[in-house]
Amino acid sequence: MKKALPFFSYLFHPIFIPLIGTLLYLLFGENYLTAPQNYLLVLQVIIITFFLPMSFFYLLRTFGKVDSIMLSDTQQRKMPLLLQMALTVILIRETVTIDRLPELYFFFLAGLLSTFLAFVLLFAKIKASIHMIGLCALTFFIVGLSIHNQLNIIYTIAMLFLLIGLVASSRLYMKAHSMSELIIGMAIGIVPQIASWYFWL
């Protein structure tokens, strides 16, 4: 089992969380988009939150600014986090707007705040776990959706909590984070999502 733990760090890398959150929103949320609009939304999310960051990552790697997609060094995290914030702003201004997709809008807005907090902590040499930020944010967004739409999706939520445990164990096994860094990441991911509930629940 221990040898399989690193797999979870790659499978649930933070770069996949925006897409997973969008797909789960389309599955469990209430929206009035047509099927072609749903496909266009997913495509835009993929381009803005996956392809553009990956292109930027390979550019940074070419110039020797990063050495791994896991961004183990605090200094290596600053530029990718800045890019993520900029792209998230573009996403919520142009695609996931508050009038069209309010629940998803606040998911990304809270995620933007989480990213900003993780960025600020880097200047204090605190490397909060971005894996925990992403997964915990996703989990509590889905919890909010279940409350908002009165859905019984307890198995999905339980699976997400199980994944949090597996990914946390993976990060510890890989010696990528200390326990305190995981806890800080969890707090940074959870608190903004719960705070955003005030605006859309």
CSV table of C-alpha atoms in Angstrom, one decimal:
chain,number,residue,atom,x,y,z
A,1,MET,CA,0.0,0.0,0.0
A,2,LYS,CA,2.8,2.4,0.9
A,3,LYS,CA,4.4,2.0,-2.6
A,4,ALA,CA,1.0,3.0,-4.1
A,5,LEU,CA,0.7,6.2,-2.1
A,6,PRO,CA,2.7,8.5,-4.4
A,7,PHE,CA,0.2,7.6,-7.1
A,8,PHE,CA,-2.4,9.7,-5.3
A,9,SER,CA,-0.2,12.8,-5.3
A,10,TYR,CA,-0.1,12.7,-9.0
A,11,LEU,CA,-3.6,11.6,-9.7
A,12,PHE,CA,-5.1,14.4,-7.5
A,13,HIS,CA,-2.5,17.0,-8.3
A,14,PRO,CA,-4.0,20.5,-7.6
A,15,ILE,CA,-3.9,21.3,-11.3
A,16,PHE,CA,-6.8,18.9,-11.8
A,17,ILE,CA,-9.0,20.3,-9.0
A,18,PRO,CA,-10.7,23.1,-11.0
A,19,LEU,CA,-11.7,20.7,-13.7
A,20,ILE,CA,-13.0,18.1,-11.2
A,21,GLY,CA,-14.9,20.8,-9.3
A,22,THR,CA,-16.5,22.0,-12.6
A,23,LEU,CA,-17.5,18.5,-13.6
A,24,LEU,CA,-19.0,17.7,-10.2
A,25,TYR,CA,-20.9,21.0,-10.3
A,26,LEU,CA,-22.4,20.1,-13.7
A,27,LEU,CA,-23.3,16.7,-12.2
A,28,PHE,CA,-24.8,17.9,-8.9
A,29,GLY,CA,-25.5,21.6,-9.3
A,30,GLU,CA,-28.5,23.3,-10.8
A,31,ASN,CA,-27.7,25.3,-13.9
A,32,TYR,CA,-29.6,26.4,-16.9
A,33,LEU,CA,-26.9,25.9,-19.5
A,34,THR,CA,-27.5,23.9,-22.6
A,35,ALA,CA,-25.4,20.9,-23.5
A,36,PRO,CA,-23.2,22.8,-25.9
A,37,GLN,CA,-22.7,25.5,-23.3
A,38,ASN,CA,-21.7,22.9,-20.8
A,39,TYR,CA,-19.1,21.5,-23.2
A,40,LEU,CA,-17.8,25.0,-23.9
A,41,LEU,CA,-17.5,25.7,-20.1
A,42,VAL,CA,-15.5,22.5,-19.6
A,43,LEU,CA,-13.3,23.3,-22.6
A,44,GLN,CA,-12.6,26.9,-21.3
A,45,VAL,CA,-11.8,25.5,-17.8
A,46,ILE,CA,-9.4,23.0,-19.2
A,47,ILE,CA,-7.6,25.6,-21.3
A,48,ILE,CA,-7.4,28.2,-18.6
A,49,THR,CA,-6.6,26.0,-15.6
A,50,PHE,CA,-4.7,23.1,-17.2
A,51,PHE,CA,-3.1,23.8,-20.6
A,52,LEU,CA,-2.0,27.3,-19.9
A,53,PRO,CA,-0.4,26.5,-16.5
A,54,MET,CA,1.3,23.4,-18.0
A,55,SER,CA,2.7,25.4,-20.8
A,56,PHE,CA,4.0,28.0,-18.3
A,57,PHE,CA,5.5,25.2,-16.2
A,58,TYR,CA,7.4,23.7,-19.1
A,59,LEU,CA,8.6,27.2,-20.0
A,60,LEU,CA,9.9,27.7,-16.4
A,61,ARG,CA,11.5,24.3,-16.4
A,62,THR,CA,13.3,25.1,-19.7
A,63,PHE,CA,14.8,28.1,-18.0
A,64,GLY,CA,15.7,26.2,-14.8
A,65,LYS,CA,13.2,28.0,-12.6
A,66,VAL,CA,11.4,24.8,-11.5
A,67,ASP,CA,12.6,21.2,-11.3
A,68,SER,CA,9.4,19.3,-10.7
A,69,ILE,CA,5.6,19.7,-11.1
A,70,MET,CA,5.4,19.1,-7.4
A,71,LEU,CA,7.1,22.5,-6.7
A,72,SER,CA,8.9,21.3,-3.6
A,73,ASP,CA,10.9,24.5,-3.1
A,74,THR,CA,9.2,27.6,-1.7
A,75,GLN,CA,10.8,30.0,-4.1
A,76,GLN,CA,9.7,27.8,-7.1
A,77,ARG,CA,6.1,28.2,-6.0
A,78,LYS,CA,5.8,31.9,-6.3
A,79,MET,CA,5.5,32.4,-10.0
A,80,PRO,CA,3.1,29.4,-10.6
A,81,LEU,CA,0.9,30.7,-7.8
A,82,LEU,CA,0.9,34.2,-9.2
A,83,LEU,CA,0.0,32.7,-12.6
A,84,GLN,CA,-2.8,30.7,-11.1
A,85,MET,CA,-4.3,33.7,-9.4
A,86,ALA,CA,-4.2,35.7,-12.7
A,87,LEU,CA,-5.8,32.9,-14.6
A,88,THR,CA,-8.5,32.4,-12.0
A,89,VAL,CA,-9.3,36.1,-12.2
A,90,ILE,CA,-9.7,35.8,-16.0
A,91,LEU,CA,-11.9,32.7,-15.5
A,92,ILE,CA,-14.4,34.3,-13.0
A,93,ARG,CA,-14.5,37.6,-15.0
A,94,GLU,CA,-15.1,36.1,-18.5
A,95,THR,CA,-16.4,32.5,-18.1
A,96,VAL,CA,-17.6,31.5,-14.6
A,97,THR,CA,-19.5,34.7,-13.8
A,98,ILE,CA,-21.6,35.3,-10.7
A,99,ASP,CA,-24.8,35.9,-12.8
A,100,ARG,CA,-24.5,32.7,-14.9
A,101,LEU,CA,-22.9,30.2,-12.4
A,102,PRO,CA,-23.0,31.7,-8.9
A,103,GLU,CA,-22.1,28.5,-7.0
A,104,LEU,CA,-19.2,27.7,-9.3
A,105,TYR,CA,-18.2,31.4,-9.2
A,106,PHE,CA,-17.8,31.4,-5.4
A,107,PHE,CA,-15.9,28.1,-5.6
A,108,PHE,CA,-13.3,29.7,-7.8
A,109,LEU,CA,-13.4,33.0,-5.8
A,110,ALA,CA,-12.7,31.1,-2.6
A,111,GLY,CA,-10.0,29.2,-4.4
A,112,LEU,CA,-8.4,32.5,-5.4
A,113,LEU,CA,-8.3,33.6,-1.8
A,114,SER,CA,-6.8,30.2,-0.8
A,115,THR,CA,-4.1,30.6,-3.4
A,116,PHE,CA,-3.4,34.2,-2.3
A,117,LEU,CA,-3.0,33.0,1.3
A,118,ALA,CA,-0.6,30.2,0.2
A,119,PHE,CA,1.4,32.8,-1.8
A,120,VAL,CA,1.6,35.2,1.2
A,121,LEU,CA,2.8,32.4,3.5
A,122,LEU,CA,5.7,31.7,1.2
A,123,PHE,CA,7.3,34.9,2.3
A,124,ALA,CA,7.2,33.6,5.9
A,125,LYS,CA,8.9,30.4,4.6
A,126,ILE,CA,5.7,28.4,5.2
A,127,LYS,CA,5.0,25.8,2.5
A,128,ALA,CA,1.4,25.1,2.9
A,129,SER,CA,0.3,21.9,1.1
A,130,ILE,CA,-1.4,22.9,-2.2
A,131,HIS,CA,-2.6,19.3,-2.5
A,132,MET,CA,-4.6,19.7,0.7
A,133,ILE,CA,-5.8,23.2,-0.2
A,134,GLY,CA,-7.2,21.9,-3.5
A,135,LEU,CA,-8.8,18.7,-2.2
A,136,CYS,CA,-10.3,20.3,0.9
A,137,ALA,CA,-11.7,23.2,-1.1
A,138,LEU,CA,-13.2,20.7,-3.5
A,139,THR,CA,-14.7,18.6,-0.7
A,140,PHE,CA,-16.4,21.5,1.1
A,141,PHE,CA,-17.6,22.9,-2.2
A,142,ILE,CA,-19.4,19.6,-2.8
A,143,VAL,CA,-20.7,19.6,0.8
A,144,GLY,CA,-22.1,23.1,0.1
A,145,LEU,CA,-23.7,21.9,-3.1
A,146,SER,CA,-25.4,19.0,-1.3
A,147,ILE,CA,-26.8,21.4,1.3
A,148,HIS,CA,-27.9,24.0,-1.3
A,149,ASN,CA,-29.6,21.5,-3.6
A,150,GLN,CA,-30.7,19.2,-0.8
A,151,LEU,CA,-28.9,16.2,-2.4
A,152,ASN,CA,-28.1,13.0,-0.7
A,153,ILE,CA,-24.5,12.5,-2.0
A,154,ILE,CA,-23.0,11.1,1.2
A,155,TYR,CA,-21.0,8.5,-0.7
A,156,THR,CA,-19.4,11.1,-2.9
A,157,ILE,CA,-18.5,13.2,0.1
A,158,ALA,CA,-17.2,10.2,2.0
A,159,MET,CA,-15.0,9.3,-1.0
A,160,LEU,CA,-13.6,12.9,-1.0
A,161,PHE,CA,-12.7,12.7,2.7
A,162,LEU,CA,-11.1,9.3,2.1
A,163,LEU,CA,-9.1,10.9,-0.8
A,164,ILE,CA,-8.0,13.7,1.5
A,165,GLY,CA,-6.6,11.1,3.9
A,166,LEU,CA,-4.9,9.2,1.1
A,167,VAL,CA,-3.3,12.2,-0.4
A,168,ALA,CA,-2.1,13.5,3.0
A,169,SER,CA,-0.6,10.1,3.7
A,170,SER,CA,1.0,10.3,0.2
A,171,ARG,CA,2.6,13.7,0.9
A,172,LEU,CA,4.0,12.5,4.2
A,173,TYR,CA,5.3,9.3,2.7
A,174,MET,CA,7.0,11.3,-0.1
A,175,LYS,CA,8.5,13.6,2.6
A,176,ALA,CA,7.0,16.5,0.6
A,177,HIS,CA,5.4,18.1,3.7
A,178,SER,CA,5.4,18.1,7.4
A,179,MET,CA,2.1,17.4,9.3
A,180,SER,CA,1.9,21.1,10.2
A,181,GLU,CA,2.1,22.1,6.5
A,182,LEU,CA,-0.7,19.6,5.7
A,183,ILE,CA,-2.9,21.1,8.5
A,184,ILE,CA,-2.2,24.6,7.3
A,185,GLY,CA,-3.1,23.6,3.8
A,186,MET,CA,-6.3,22.0,4.9
A,187,ALA,CA,-7.3,25.2,6.9
A,188,ILE,CA,-6.5,27.4,3.9
A,189,GLY,CA,-8.6,25.2,1.6
A,190,ILE,CA,-11.6,24.8,4.0
A,191,VAL,CA,-12.1,28.2,5.6
A,192,PRO,CA,-12.6,30.3,2.4
A,193,GLN,CA,-15.1,27.8,1.0
A,194,ILE,CA,-17.2,27.7,4.2
A,195,ALA,CA,-17.0,31.6,4.3
A,196,SER,CA,-18.3,31.7,0.7
A,197,TRP,CA,-21.4,29.7,1.7
A,198,TYR,CA,-22.8,32.9,3.2
A,199,PHE,CA,-23.2,34.3,-0.3
A,200,TRP,CA,-24.8,31.3,-2.1
A,201,LEU,CA,-26.3,28.8,0.3
